[in-house]
Amino acid sequence: MKLKHGMLSMILFLLIVETGFSQETRDIKQQVDITYAIGADFSFLKQAEEQGVEFMDDGVVKPGLEIFSDHGYNWIRLRLFHTPDELPNDLEYTIELAQEAKEYGFKFLLDYHYADSWADPGKQPIPAAWEGLSVDVLADSVYEYTKNTITAFREAGVMPEMVQIGNETRNGMLWPTGKLPENWDNYAKLTKAGIDGVDAGRAQEARPIIMIHYDQGADKVGAREFYETFESYNIPYDMIGLSYYPWWHGNLLEFRANLLSLDRHFDKDIMLVETAYNWRPSEYENARPPYPETPEGQVEFLESVNETMLSINSEKIKGIMWWEPAVMGGLRSRGFFDDDGNALPVINVFDKYRLGRLDNEGMPD
């Protein structure tokens, strides 16, 4: 059957419009609805429990994730290292922990460090497998690694709802190639490769929210300059992620000023993706603390930070996450459990926000 040129053109036009509309509609639907996330980085939780640590809530031993779910937490953040030697956070471990979290209804933020160990503003080491690569080959490696790991999460039934491309990348990532401020072009190329890898690995699954993470949560000038420069590269992302530790970053008024500035200048959602405070003297042993380093002071800190965020009259403010409430060892004082594994009062901070109406069995929704 022959079609007239005009009719053929019309059919092609409709197919293009329909395809574009479907893709656009799908992309819109891919954005996870976050009214206000309450979460934590639980990357060490599985290791602690496997080593025999028992966590208790009101004296009752329970799985750690169950304790947090009972207290209104609904997001889990998990870091992923490329090839860790000592730390547990490889792909298999992270998938298993994400699967456990999904059983409790947690949404999942995946934090790519793009390193074999810790990546932060003071160090962003290239994985040993990628050392000596040119920027183009390194970008290809980031793309393939991200695509393959996202595929693994997807096939395991734990596709992340949000993905963080690099950890605390104020000074770039994958040093020296992507170190800032001298290598913005390289950093942008590497970041885009990671985002493209997420899109390739997700296949037909919903597109995760893409976060770009800046550590200095109280740095109004620096944060604005960073995101303005980043946006000049026209790289698609959805969420501004911040860290806020007062002994490193500043006071609550400075934190609030940065939130207001970011809200005013950028059309992006904002999440405090790392925060913590100590329940015993640790950081302020030789200085006056903004809150006592006691269990009560830890509660006051989290309540104040959360209320500061809620006081910003903007729907862009999307939630708060504690860094490692189940951490062991020397950083245990930043966690939510005392030395015997008992939950500290800070576990109750979000009860008044998340608990409410009961279902037919008398349990909170």
Short mmCIF file of C-alpha atoms in Angstrom, two decimals:
data_model
loop_
_atom_site.label_atom_id
_atom_site.label_comp_id
_atom_site.label_asym_id
_atom_site.label_seq_id
_atom_site.Cartn_x
_atom_site.Cartn_y
_atom_site.Cartn_z
CA MET A 1 0.00 0.00 0.00
CA LYS A 2 1.36 3.40 -0.97
CA LEU A 3 0.98 6.43 1.30
CA LYS A 4 0.94 9.97 0.04
CA HIS A 5 3.85 12.08 1.15
CA GLY A 6 1.64 14.35 3.28
CA MET A 7 0.00 11.44 5.06
CA LEU A 8 3.37 9.76 5.67
CA SER A 9 4.76 12.97 7.09
CA MET A 10 1.77 13.30 9.38
CA ILE A 11 2.17 9.72 10.65
CA LEU A 12 5.88 10.25 11.30
CA PHE A 13 5.09 13.51 13.08
CA LEU A 14 2.52 11.82 15.30
CA LEU A 15 4.91 8.98 16.09
CA ILE A 16 7.62 11.45 17.05
CA VAL A 17 5.23 13.47 19.18
CA GLU A 18 3.82 10.36 20.83
CA THR A 19 7.28 8.93 21.48
CA GLY A 20 8.54 12.21 22.85
CA PHE A 21 5.45 12.67 24.98
CA SER A 22 5.70 9.15 26.36
CA GLN A 23 9.36 9.63 27.21
CA GLU A 24 8.68 13.01 28.78
CA THR A 25 5.75 11.60 30.74
CA ARG A 26 7.85 8.66 31.88
CA ASP A 27 10.66 10.94 32.99
CA ILE A 28 8.21 13.11 34.95
CA LYS A 29 6.82 10.04 36.67
CA GLN A 30 10.33 8.86 37.44
CA GLN A 31 10.89 11.55 40.03
CA VAL A 32 10.20 10.07 43.45
CA ASP A 33 7.73 12.00 45.57
CA ILE A 34 9.66 13.20 48.60
CA THR A 35 7.47 15.13 50.98
CA TYR A 36 10.23 15.19 53.60
CA ALA A 37 12.77 12.40 53.87
CA ILE A 38 13.93 11.18 57.27
CA GLY A 39 16.89 8.92 56.84
CA ALA A 40 20.37 7.85 57.79
CA ASP A 41 23.52 6.38 56.35
CA PHE A 42 23.47 2.79 57.63
CA SER A 43 26.48 1.58 55.65
CA PHE A 44 28.12 -0.07 58.68
CA LEU A 45 24.93 -1.54 60.17
CA LYS A 46 25.09 -4.93 58.48
CA GLN A 47 28.75 -5.38 59.40
CA ALA A 48 28.05 -4.56 63.05
CA GLU A 49 25.19 -7.05 63.28
CA GLU A 50 27.20 -9.75 61.52
CA GLN A 51 29.93 -9.23 64.13
CA GLY A 52 27.41 -9.91 66.89
CA VAL A 53 26.44 -6.37 67.92
CA GLU A 54 22.89 -6.29 69.29
CA PHE A 55 20.86 -3.09 69.12
CA MET A 56 18.14 -2.44 71.67
CA ASP A 57 15.14 -0.12 71.83
CA ASP A 58 13.71 0.25 75.34
CA GLY A 59 15.76 -2.75 76.37
CA VAL A 60 14.37 -5.02 73.64
CA VAL A 61 16.82 -6.46 71.11
CA LYS A 62 15.64 -5.81 67.55
CA PRO A 63 17.17 -5.61 64.08
CA GLY A 64 18.66 -2.16 63.65
CA LEU A 65 16.55 -1.35 60.61
CA GLU A 66 13.39 -2.30 62.47
CA ILE A 67 14.27 0.11 65.28
CA PHE A 68 14.66 3.00 62.88
CA SER A 69 11.57 2.09 60.90
CA ASP A 70 9.59 2.07 64.15
CA HIS A 71 10.75 5.64 64.77
CA GLY A 72 9.72 7.08 61.43
CA TYR A 73 12.86 6.68 59.33
CA ASN A 74 12.05 5.98 55.69
CA TRP A 75 15.30 6.48 53.73
CA ILE A 76 18.57 4.56 53.81
CA ARG A 77 21.81 5.94 52.39
CA LEU A 78 24.51 3.44 51.47
CA ARG A 79 28.02 4.17 50.25
CA LEU A 80 29.66 2.09 47.56
CA PHE A 81 33.42 1.68 47.19
CA HIS A 82 34.97 0.35 43.99
CA THR A 83 37.30 -2.35 45.41
CA PRO A 84 37.59 -1.96 49.19
CA ASP A 85 40.38 -3.83 50.98
CA GLU A 86 39.32 -3.40 54.62
CA LEU A 87 35.89 -1.76 54.66
CA PRO A 88 32.83 -3.87 53.85
CA ASN A 89 31.08 -1.57 51.38
CA ASP A 90 31.51 -3.45 48.12
CA LEU A 91 28.75 -4.20 45.63
CA GLU A 92 27.60 -7.52 47.12
CA TYR A 93 27.45 -6.16 50.67
CA THR A 94 25.59 -3.03 49.59
CA ILE A 95 23.01 -4.97 47.57
CA GLU A 96 22.30 -7.28 50.50
CA LEU A 97 21.87 -4.37 52.91
CA ALA A 98 19.63 -2.55 50.43
CA GLN A 99 17.49 -5.68 50.14
CA GLU A 100 17.08 -5.82 53.90
CA ALA A 101 16.11 -2.15 53.96
CA LYS A 102 13.52 -2.62 51.21
CA GLU A 103 11.81 -5.25 53.38
CA TYR A 104 11.16 -2.50 55.93
CA GLY A 105 9.90 -0.08 53.31
CA PHE A 106 12.96 2.17 53.11
CA LYS A 107 13.70 4.19 50.00
CA PHE A 108 17.33 3.96 48.92
CA LEU A 109 19.99 6.59 48.22
CA LEU A 110 23.14 5.14 46.66
CA ASP A 111 26.33 7.11 47.39
CA TYR A 112 29.10 6.50 44.82
CA HIS A 113 32.51 7.31 46.27
CA TYR A 114 34.36 6.36 43.06
CA ALA A 115 37.26 5.24 45.22
CA ASP A 116 38.46 2.09 46.96
CA SER A 117 38.03 3.79 50.34
CA TRP A 118 36.88 7.13 51.74
CA ALA A 119 36.39 10.02 49.35
CA ASP A 120 35.82 13.45 50.87
CA PRO A 121 36.99 17.06 50.40
CA GLY A 122 40.46 16.19 51.69
CA LYS A 123 40.99 13.13 49.50
CA GLN A 124 39.40 11.75 46.34
CA PRO A 125 41.68 8.85 45.39
CA ILE A 126 41.28 7.16 42.01
CA PRO A 127 40.56 3.43 42.38
CA ALA A 128 43.68 1.33 41.85
CA ALA A 129 42.09 -0.24 38.78
CA TRP A 130 41.86 3.17 37.10
CA GLU A 131 45.23 4.70 37.95
CA GLY A 132 47.13 6.34 35.09
CA LEU A 133 44.16 6.60 32.73
CA SER A 134 43.61 9.63 30.51
CA VAL A 135 40.53 11.71 31.25
CA ASP A 136 38.62 10.22 28.31
CA VAL A 137 39.41 6.63 29.28
CA LEU A 138 38.69 7.44 32.91
CA ALA A 139 35.30 8.87 31.94
CA ASP A 140 34.55 5.68 29.99
CA SER A 141 35.52 3.66 33.06
CA VAL A 142 33.20 5.72 35.28
CA TYR A 143 30.39 5.23 32.78
CA GLU A 144 30.84 1.45 32.48
CA TYR A 145 31.29 0.93 36.22
CA THR A 146 28.22 3.00 37.03
CA LYS A 147 26.14 1.30 34.35
CA ASN A 148 27.19 -2.17 35.51
CA THR A 149 26.58 -1.52 39.20
CA ILE A 150 23.21 0.14 38.60
CA THR A 151 22.30 -2.87 36.47
CA ALA A 152 23.26 -5.14 39.37
CA PHE A 153 21.06 -3.20 41.81
CA ARG A 154 18.20 -3.24 39.33
CA GLU A 155 18.45 -6.97 38.71
CA ALA A 156 18.59 -7.58 42.47
CA GLY A 157 15.30 -5.73 42.90
CA VAL A 158 16.78 -2.75 44.73
CA MET A 159 16.95 -0.02 42.12
CA PRO A 160 17.89 3.13 44.08
CA GLU A 161 15.40 5.98 44.16
CA MET A 162 18.29 8.46 44.39
CA VAL A 163 21.92 8.34 43.30
CA GLN A 164 24.75 10.55 44.50
CA ILE A 165 27.47 11.06 41.86
CA GLY A 166 30.54 11.37 44.05
CA ASN A 167 30.81 12.05 47.76
CA GLU A 168 31.36 15.59 49.07
CA THR A 169 32.78 16.78 45.76
CA ARG A 170 33.43 20.42 46.67
CA ASN A 171 37.03 19.83 45.59
CA GLY A 172 36.12 17.51 42.73
CA MET A 173 36.67 13.76 42.53
CA LEU A 174 39.06 11.19 41.07
CA TRP A 175 42.18 13.21 41.82
CA PRO A 176 44.27 14.51 40.24
CA THR A 177 42.29 14.30 37.00
CA GLY A 178 39.06 15.72 38.38
CA LYS A 179 40.47 17.91 41.14
CA LEU A 180 38.93 21.36 41.62
CA PRO A 181 39.26 24.22 41.04
CA GLU A 182 41.88 23.65 38.37
CA ASN A 183 40.09 20.86 36.47
CA TRP A 184 36.45 21.85 36.18
CA ASP A 185 36.19 20.54 32.61
CA ASN A 186 37.45 17.13 33.70
CA TYR A 187 35.24 17.02 36.79
CA ALA A 188 32.20 17.87 34.68
CA LYS A 189 33.08 15.18 32.13
CA LEU A 190 33.50 12.55 34.86
CA THR A 191 30.28 13.53 36.61
CA LYS A 192 28.30 13.43 33.38
CA ALA A 193 29.77 9.99 32.66
CA GLY A 194 28.43 8.81 36.00
CA ILE A 195 24.97 10.23 35.32
CA ASP A 196 24.93 8.68 31.84
CA GLY A 197 25.91 5.37 33.42
CA VAL A 198 22.92 5.57 35.76
CA ASP A 199 20.62 6.12 32.79
CA ALA A 200 22.17 3.24 30.86
CA GLY A 201 22.00 0.83 33.79
CA ARG A 202 18.44 1.58 34.82
CA ALA A 203 17.02 0.34 31.48
CA GLN A 204 13.24 0.80 31.72
CA GLU A 205 13.21 1.40 35.47
CA ALA A 206 12.34 4.78 36.92
CA ARG A 207 15.11 7.33 36.65
CA PRO A 208 16.66 7.95 40.08
CA ILE A 209 16.92 11.44 41.45
CA ILE A 210 20.48 12.64 40.79
CA MET A 211 22.25 14.37 43.68
CA ILE A 212 25.40 16.51 43.60
CA HIS A 213 26.92 16.69 47.09
CA TYR A 214 28.64 19.75 48.60
CA ASP A 215 30.04 19.24 52.09
CA GLN A 216 30.17 22.75 53.56
CA GLY A 217 26.55 23.13 54.63
CA ALA A 218 27.08 26.55 56.22
CA ASP A 219 29.16 28.05 53.39
CA LYS A 220 26.77 30.40 51.58
CA VAL A 221 29.34 31.94 49.25
CA GLY A 222 31.21 28.76 48.38
CA ALA A 223 28.08 26.67 47.82
CA ARG A 224 26.58 29.23 45.46
CA GLU A 225 29.81 29.53 43.47
CA PHE A 226 30.12 25.74 43.21
CA TYR A 227 26.60 25.13 41.91
CA GLU A 228 26.72 28.13 39.58
CA THR A 229 29.88 26.76 38.00
CA PHE A 230 28.46 23.25 37.86
CA GLU A 231 25.27 24.45 36.17
CA SER A 232 27.29 26.29 33.53
CA TYR A 233 28.11 22.83 32.09
CA ASN A 234 24.39 22.06 31.55
CA ILE A 235 24.64 18.68 33.25
CA PRO A 236 21.21 17.40 34.35
CA TYR A 237 20.77 16.87 38.08
CA ASP A 238 17.91 17.16 40.53
CA MET A 239 19.09 17.52 44.11
CA ILE A 240 21.58 19.63 46.04
CA GLY A 241 23.03 17.53 48.84
CA LEU A 242 24.73 19.10 51.86
CA SER A 243 26.71 17.99 54.88
CA TYR A 244 26.53 19.89 58.15
CA TYR A 245 28.82 19.20 61.09
CA PRO A 246 29.02 22.33 63.26
CA TRP A 247 32.60 21.76 64.50
CA TRP A 248 33.77 21.85 60.88
CA HIS A 249 31.19 23.95 59.06
CA GLY A 250 29.84 26.73 61.25
CA ASN A 251 26.81 27.73 63.28
CA LEU A 252 23.09 27.26 62.66
CA LEU A 253 22.56 30.82 61.44
CA GLU A 254 25.20 30.28 58.77
CA PHE A 255 23.58 26.96 57.85
CA ARG A 256 20.20 28.66 57.54
CA ALA A 257 21.67 31.47 55.42
CA ASN A 258 23.07 28.91 53.00
CA LEU A 259 19.72 27.11 52.73
CA LEU A 260 18.00 30.40 51.95
CA SER A 261 20.62 31.30 49.36
CA LEU A 262 20.44 27.94 47.60
CA ASP A 263 16.66 28.05 47.61
CA ARG A 264 16.69 31.54 46.09
CA HIS A 265 19.31 30.98 43.39
CA PHE A 266 18.75 27.41 42.17
CA ASP A 267 15.74 25.55 40.88
CA LYS A 268 16.79 22.36 42.65
CA ASP A 269 15.58 20.44 45.67
CA ILE A 270 17.81 20.51 48.74
CA MET A 271 18.57 17.76 51.23
CA LEU A 272 20.82 17.63 54.27
CA VAL A 273 22.36 14.27 53.49
CA GLU A 274 24.93 14.15 56.31
CA THR A 275 24.77 15.49 59.83
CA ALA A 276 25.74 14.22 63.29
CA TYR A 277 26.53 15.29 66.84
CA ASN A 278 28.23 13.54 69.74
CA TRP A 279 26.54 12.21 72.85
CA ARG A 280 29.76 12.35 74.88
CA PRO A 281 32.71 14.78 74.80
CA SER A 282 34.55 14.36 71.52
CA GLU A 283 34.88 17.41 69.27
CA TYR A 284 34.56 20.25 71.79
CA GLU A 285 36.81 19.05 74.59
CA ASN A 286 38.82 22.30 74.42
CA ALA A 287 36.12 24.66 73.20
CA ARG A 288 32.62 25.77 74.12
CA PRO A 289 30.09 23.56 72.28
CA PRO A 290 26.90 24.94 70.72
CA TYR A 291 25.10 22.07 72.49
CA PRO A 292 26.34 19.93 75.36
CA GLU A 293 28.03 16.79 74.11
CA THR A 294 25.59 14.65 76.07
CA PRO A 295 22.62 12.47 75.10
CA GLU A 296 20.36 15.45 75.83
CA GLY A 297 22.54 17.80 73.79
CA GLN A 298 22.50 15.40 70.87
CA VAL A 299 18.70 15.50 70.93
CA GLU A 300 18.69 19.29 71.07
CA PHE A 301 21.09 19.49 68.13
CA LEU A 302 19.02 17.26 65.85
CA GLU A 303 15.79 19.00 66.80
CA SER A 304 17.35 22.42 66.11
CA VAL A 305 18.78 21.43 62.73
CA ASN A 306 15.52 19.82 61.67
CA GLU A 307 13.46 22.81 62.79
CA THR A 308 15.85 25.14 60.98
CA MET A 309 15.17 23.26 57.77
CA LEU A 310 11.43 23.15 58.34
CA SER A 311 11.41 26.90 58.98
CA ILE A 312 12.49 27.54 55.37
CA ASN A 313 9.25 28.32 53.56
CA SER A 314 10.01 26.27 50.47
CA GLU A 315 8.93 22.95 49.03
CA LYS A 316 12.51 22.48 47.84
CA ILE A 317 13.64 21.47 51.34
CA LYS A 318 13.41 17.70 51.09
CA GLY A 319 14.74 16.11 54.24
CA ILE A 320 17.53 15.19 56.60
CA MET A 321 19.83 12.19 57.04
CA TRP A 322 22.10 11.30 59.96
CA TRP A 323 25.55 9.97 59.25
CA GLU A 324 26.03 6.45 60.62
CA PRO A 325 23.81 6.09 63.71
CA ALA A 326 25.07 2.50 64.05
CA VAL A 327 28.78 3.27 63.70
CA MET A 328 31.15 1.39 66.00
CA GLY A 329 34.67 2.11 67.18
CA GLY A 330 36.04 5.56 67.84
CA LEU A 331 33.13 7.34 66.16
CA ARG A 332 30.49 5.57 68.24
CA SER A 333 29.83 8.81 70.11
CA ARG A 334 28.23 10.16 66.90
CA GLY A 335 25.82 7.25 66.81
CA PHE A 336 22.40 6.56 68.30
CA PHE A 337 23.41 3.77 70.69
CA ASP A 338 25.41 3.71 73.90
CA ASP A 339 28.29 1.33 74.53
CA ASP A 340 25.86 -1.43 75.56
CA GLY A 341 23.77 -1.10 72.39
CA ASN A 342 20.85 0.73 73.98
CA ALA A 343 19.13 3.35 71.85
CA LEU A 344 19.76 6.88 73.08
CA PRO A 345 17.01 9.51 73.40
CA VAL A 346 17.88 10.93 69.96
CA ILE A 347 16.09 7.93 68.40
CA ASN A 348 12.78 9.57 69.35
CA VAL A 349 13.25 12.96 67.67
CA PHE A 350 11.09 12.23 64.63
CA ASP A 351 8.34 10.30 66.40
CA LYS A 352 6.21 13.44 66.68
CA TYR A 353 6.53 14.09 62.94
CA ARG A 354 6.08 10.60 61.48
CA LEU A 355 3.86 8.71 63.93
CA GLY A 356 0.16 9.39 64.04
CA ARG A 357 -2.95 7.67 62.73
CA LEU A 358 -3.28 3.97 63.63
CA ASP A 359 -4.35 1.27 61.20
CA ASN A 360 -6.97 -1.39 61.99
CA GLU A 361 -4.49 -3.49 63.93
CA GLY A 362 -3.53 -0.63 66.20
CA MET A 363 -0.15 -0.07 64.60
CA PRO A 364 1.09 3.21 63.07
CA ASP A 365 0.67 3.52 59.30
#
